[in-house]
Coordinates of C-alpha atoms in Angstrom, one line a residue:
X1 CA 0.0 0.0 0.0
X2 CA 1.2 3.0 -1.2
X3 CA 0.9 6.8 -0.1
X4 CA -0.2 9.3 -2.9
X5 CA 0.7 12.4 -1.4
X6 CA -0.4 14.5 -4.3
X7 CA -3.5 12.7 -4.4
X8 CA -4.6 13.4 -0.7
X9 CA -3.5 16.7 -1.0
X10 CA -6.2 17.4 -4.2
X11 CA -8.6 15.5 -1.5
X12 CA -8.1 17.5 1.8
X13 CA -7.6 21.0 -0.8
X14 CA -11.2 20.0 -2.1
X15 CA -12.8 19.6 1.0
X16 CA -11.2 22.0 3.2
X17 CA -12.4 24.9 0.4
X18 CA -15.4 23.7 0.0
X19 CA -15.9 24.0 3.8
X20 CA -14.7 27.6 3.4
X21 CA -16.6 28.6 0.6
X22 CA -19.7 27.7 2.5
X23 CA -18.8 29.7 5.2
X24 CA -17.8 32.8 2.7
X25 CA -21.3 32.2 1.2
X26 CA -23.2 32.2 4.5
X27 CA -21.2 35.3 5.9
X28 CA -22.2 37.2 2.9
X29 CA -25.4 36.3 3.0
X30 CA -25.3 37.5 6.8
X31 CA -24.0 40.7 6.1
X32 CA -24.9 42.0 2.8
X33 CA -28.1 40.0 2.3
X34 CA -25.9 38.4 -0.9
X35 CA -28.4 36.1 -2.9
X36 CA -26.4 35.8 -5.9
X37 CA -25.0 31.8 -5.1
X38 CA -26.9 29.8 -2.4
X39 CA -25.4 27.1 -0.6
X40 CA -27.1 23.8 -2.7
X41 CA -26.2 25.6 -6.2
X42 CA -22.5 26.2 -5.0
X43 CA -22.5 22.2 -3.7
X44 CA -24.2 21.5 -6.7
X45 CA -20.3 23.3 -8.7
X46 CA -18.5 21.0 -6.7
X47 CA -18.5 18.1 -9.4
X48 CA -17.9 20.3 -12.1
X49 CA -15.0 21.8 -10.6
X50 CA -13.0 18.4 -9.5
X51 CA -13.6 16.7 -13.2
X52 CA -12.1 20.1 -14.5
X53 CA -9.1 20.2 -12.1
X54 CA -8.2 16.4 -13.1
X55 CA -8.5 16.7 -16.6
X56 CA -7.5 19.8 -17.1
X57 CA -4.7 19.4 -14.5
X58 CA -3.5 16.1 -16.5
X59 CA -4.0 17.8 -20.0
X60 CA -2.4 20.7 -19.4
X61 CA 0.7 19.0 -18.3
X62 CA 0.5 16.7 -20.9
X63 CA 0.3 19.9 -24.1
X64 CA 2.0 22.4 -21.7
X65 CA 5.1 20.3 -20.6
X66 CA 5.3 17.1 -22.3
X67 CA 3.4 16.8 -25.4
X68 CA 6.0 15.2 -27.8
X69 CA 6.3 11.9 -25.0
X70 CA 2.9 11.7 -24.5
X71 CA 2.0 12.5 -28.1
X72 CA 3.6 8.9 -28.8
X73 CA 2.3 7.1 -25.8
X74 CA -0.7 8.2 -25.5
X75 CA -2.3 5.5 -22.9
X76 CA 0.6 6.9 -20.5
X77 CA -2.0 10.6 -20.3
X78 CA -4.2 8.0 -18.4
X79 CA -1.7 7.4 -15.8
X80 CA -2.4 10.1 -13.2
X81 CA -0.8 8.1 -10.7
X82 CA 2.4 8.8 -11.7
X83 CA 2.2 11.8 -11.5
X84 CA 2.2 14.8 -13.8
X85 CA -0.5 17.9 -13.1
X86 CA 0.1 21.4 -13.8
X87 CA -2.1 24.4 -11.9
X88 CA -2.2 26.4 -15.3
X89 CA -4.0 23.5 -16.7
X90 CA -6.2 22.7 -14.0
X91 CA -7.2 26.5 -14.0
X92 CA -8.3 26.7 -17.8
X93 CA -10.4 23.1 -16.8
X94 CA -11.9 25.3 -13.8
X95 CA -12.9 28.1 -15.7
X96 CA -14.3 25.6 -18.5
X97 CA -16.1 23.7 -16.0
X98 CA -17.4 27.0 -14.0
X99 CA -18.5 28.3 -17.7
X100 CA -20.9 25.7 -18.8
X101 CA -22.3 25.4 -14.7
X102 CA -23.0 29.0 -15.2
X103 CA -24.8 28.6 -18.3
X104 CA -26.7 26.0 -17.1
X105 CA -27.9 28.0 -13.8
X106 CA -28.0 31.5 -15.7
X107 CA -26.0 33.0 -12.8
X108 CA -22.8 35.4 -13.6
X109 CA -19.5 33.1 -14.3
X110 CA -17.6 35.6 -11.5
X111 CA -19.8 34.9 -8.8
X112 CA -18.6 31.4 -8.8
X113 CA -14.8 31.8 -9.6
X114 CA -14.6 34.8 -7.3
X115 CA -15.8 32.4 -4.4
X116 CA -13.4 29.7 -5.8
X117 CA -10.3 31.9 -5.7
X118 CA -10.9 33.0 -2.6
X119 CA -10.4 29.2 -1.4
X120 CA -7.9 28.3 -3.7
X121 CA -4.8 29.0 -2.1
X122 CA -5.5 25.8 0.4
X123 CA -5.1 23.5 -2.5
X124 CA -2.2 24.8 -3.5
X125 CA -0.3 25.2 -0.3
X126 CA -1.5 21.5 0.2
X127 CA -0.1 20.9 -3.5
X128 CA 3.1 22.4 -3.2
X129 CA 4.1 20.3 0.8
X130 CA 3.0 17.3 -1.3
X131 CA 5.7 17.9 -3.8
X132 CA 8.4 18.2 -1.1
X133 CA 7.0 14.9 0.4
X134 CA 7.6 13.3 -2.8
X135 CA 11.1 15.1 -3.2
X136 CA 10.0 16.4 -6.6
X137 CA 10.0 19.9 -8.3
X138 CA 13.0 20.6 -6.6
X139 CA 15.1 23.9 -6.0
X140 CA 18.1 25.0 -7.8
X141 CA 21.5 24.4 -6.1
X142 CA 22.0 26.5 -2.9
X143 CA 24.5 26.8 -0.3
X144 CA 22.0 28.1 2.2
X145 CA 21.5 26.6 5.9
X146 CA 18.2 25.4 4.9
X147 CA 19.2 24.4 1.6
X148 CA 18.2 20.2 1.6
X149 CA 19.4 17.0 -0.2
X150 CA 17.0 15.8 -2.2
X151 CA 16.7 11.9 -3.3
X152 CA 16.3 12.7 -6.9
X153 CA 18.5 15.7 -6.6
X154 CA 22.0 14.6 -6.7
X155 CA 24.3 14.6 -3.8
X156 CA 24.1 18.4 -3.4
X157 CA 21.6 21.2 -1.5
X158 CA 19.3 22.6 -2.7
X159 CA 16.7 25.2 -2.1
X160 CA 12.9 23.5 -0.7
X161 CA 11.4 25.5 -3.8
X162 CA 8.3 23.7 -3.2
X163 CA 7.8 25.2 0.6
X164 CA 8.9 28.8 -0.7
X165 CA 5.9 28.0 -3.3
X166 CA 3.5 26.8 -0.6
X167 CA 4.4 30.0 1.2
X168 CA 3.8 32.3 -1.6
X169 CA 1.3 30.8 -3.6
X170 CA -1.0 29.2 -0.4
X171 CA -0.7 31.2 2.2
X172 CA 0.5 34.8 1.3
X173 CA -1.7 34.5 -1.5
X174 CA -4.5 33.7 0.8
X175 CA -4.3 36.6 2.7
X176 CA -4.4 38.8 0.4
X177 CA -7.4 37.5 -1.3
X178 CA -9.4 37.3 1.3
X179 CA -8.3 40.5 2.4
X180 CA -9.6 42.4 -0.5
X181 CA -12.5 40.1 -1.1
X182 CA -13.4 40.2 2.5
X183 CA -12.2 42.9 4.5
X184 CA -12.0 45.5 1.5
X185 CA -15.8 43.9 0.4
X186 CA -14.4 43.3 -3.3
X187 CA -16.4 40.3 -3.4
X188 CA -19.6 42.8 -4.0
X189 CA -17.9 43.7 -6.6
X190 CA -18.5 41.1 -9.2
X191 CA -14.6 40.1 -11.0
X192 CA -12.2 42.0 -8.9
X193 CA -11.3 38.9 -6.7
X194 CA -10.7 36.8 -9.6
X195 CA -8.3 39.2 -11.8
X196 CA -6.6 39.8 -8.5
X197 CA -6.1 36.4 -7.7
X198 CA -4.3 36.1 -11.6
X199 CA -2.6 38.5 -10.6
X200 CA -1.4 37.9 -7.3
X201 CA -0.8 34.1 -8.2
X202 CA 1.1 35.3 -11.2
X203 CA 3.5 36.9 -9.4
X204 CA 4.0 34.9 -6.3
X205 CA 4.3 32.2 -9.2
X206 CA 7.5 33.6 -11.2
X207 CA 9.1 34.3 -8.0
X208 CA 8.8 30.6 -6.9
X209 CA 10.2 30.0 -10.3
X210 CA 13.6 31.8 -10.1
X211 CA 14.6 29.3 -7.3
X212 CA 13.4 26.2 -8.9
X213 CA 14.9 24.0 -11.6
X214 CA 13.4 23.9 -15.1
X215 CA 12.3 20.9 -16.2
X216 CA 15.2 19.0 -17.9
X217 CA 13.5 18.2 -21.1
X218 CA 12.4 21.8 -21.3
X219 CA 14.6 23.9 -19.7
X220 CA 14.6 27.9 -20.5
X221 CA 12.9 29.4 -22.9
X222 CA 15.0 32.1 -24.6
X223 CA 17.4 31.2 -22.3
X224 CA 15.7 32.8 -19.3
X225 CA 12.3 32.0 -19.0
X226 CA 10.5 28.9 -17.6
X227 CA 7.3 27.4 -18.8
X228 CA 5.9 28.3 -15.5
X229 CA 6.9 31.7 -15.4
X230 CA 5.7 32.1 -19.6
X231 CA 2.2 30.9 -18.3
X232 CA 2.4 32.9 -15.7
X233 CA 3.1 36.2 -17.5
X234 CA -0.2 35.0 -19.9
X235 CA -2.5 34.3 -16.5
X236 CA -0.9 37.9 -14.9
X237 CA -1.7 39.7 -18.4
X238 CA -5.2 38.2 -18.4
X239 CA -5.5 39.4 -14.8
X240 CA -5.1 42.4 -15.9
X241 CA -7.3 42.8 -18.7
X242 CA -9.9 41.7 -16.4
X243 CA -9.5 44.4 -13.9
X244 CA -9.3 46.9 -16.9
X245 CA -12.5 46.1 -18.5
X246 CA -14.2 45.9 -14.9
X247 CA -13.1 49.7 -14.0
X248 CA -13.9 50.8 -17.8
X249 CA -17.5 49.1 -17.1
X250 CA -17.6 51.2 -13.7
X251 CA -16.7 54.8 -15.7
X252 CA -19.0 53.9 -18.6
X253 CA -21.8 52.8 -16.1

């Protein structure tokens, strides 16, 4: 019997924001009489979102970071078990997912993902510890104190890449979500939460990314940049866009 670590993180990161998004929908509710998403409509998302974080988690690895192997062997996209997920892919099968629930309820697409980004950061600080369980993802050579030895490593240190990412991306990223969408009340207004989290993520993202090491068959784009840090720049940009049309909306309005 064998642990999957990645696979009871994606569990725990499930459950643990769904609890949370509950509560975020019950508090607003509370306090600004918020009827936009009730409780058995948000359960209801809950299906939809997990069958668009595995496959789009799994294909977005496979065309993002490995698509000439698995373009050969393509019964090997089946093995999930082995590993092999990436967070930019697993957001586009979100979004996807959260589209066509959307359309089916008739309810606004960014009352749903606003909710969702608010709780996302627990999946991916649970994400990230599970890939320094599993020794994997690892950091670029350091001489540091905390630098560590991985098994897959080499005999050398190295930075723990993954906990600086399940700092940054889980919970410094989670603070300042729910900071704005809660304290600042930005979840009222309908988008801001979710081209901040792009944004926020984007950039907590690309600095993870200058202490980990590319992966081999990859390496550097141009030299310099990651595939992370290139999908990145495209989720920060699209961040950004979103925020722009929301305050040109606001003026027009």
């Amino acid at each position: 019997f064998q642990i999957r670590w990645y696979s009871i993180a994606y569990i725990v990161g499930i459950i643990l924001g769904w609890i949370y998004a509950i509560k975020i929908i019950k508090e607003m509710v509370r306090k600004h009489n918020f009827t936009m998403i009730k409780k058995t409509v948000f359960d209801d998302l809950i299906i939809y979102l997990i069958i668009g974080i595995v496959l789009g988690g799994r294909l977005g690895y496979v065309i993002f970071y490995n698509f000439e192997y698995y373009s050969k062997n393509l019964f090997e996209i089946l093995k999930l078990w082995e590993g092999g997920m990436s967070f930019h892919g697993g957001l586009l099968g979100i979004i996807i997912a959260t589209i066509i629930f959307s359309k089916i309820k008739r309810i606004n697409f960014f009352y749903f993902t606003d909710i969702i980004c608010c709780v996302a950061p627990i999946g991916l600080f649970l994400g990230r510890i599970a890939n320094f369980i599993n020794g994997e993802l690892f950091g670029k050579i350091s001489t540091l104190p905390w630098a560590i030895v991985f098994p897959n490593g080499g005999n050398i240190s190295r930075h723990p890449s993954q906990i600086y990412e399940a700092i940054l991306e889980g919970i410094v990223l989670f603070i300042l979500i729910n900071f704005f969408a809660l304290k600042k009340q930005l979840l009222l207004k309908v988008g801001y939460v979710s081209g901040l989290f792009l944004i926020f993520y984007s950039i907590a993202r690309i600095i993870g990314e200058n202490f980990r090491e590319p992966d081999k068959h990859l390496g550097y784009f141009f030299n310099y940049f990651s595939m992370g840090v290139l999908l990145s720049l495209a989720t920060f940009l699209a961040g950004c866009f979103i925020i722009f049309l929301i305050k040109n909306n606001e003026q027009n309005n």
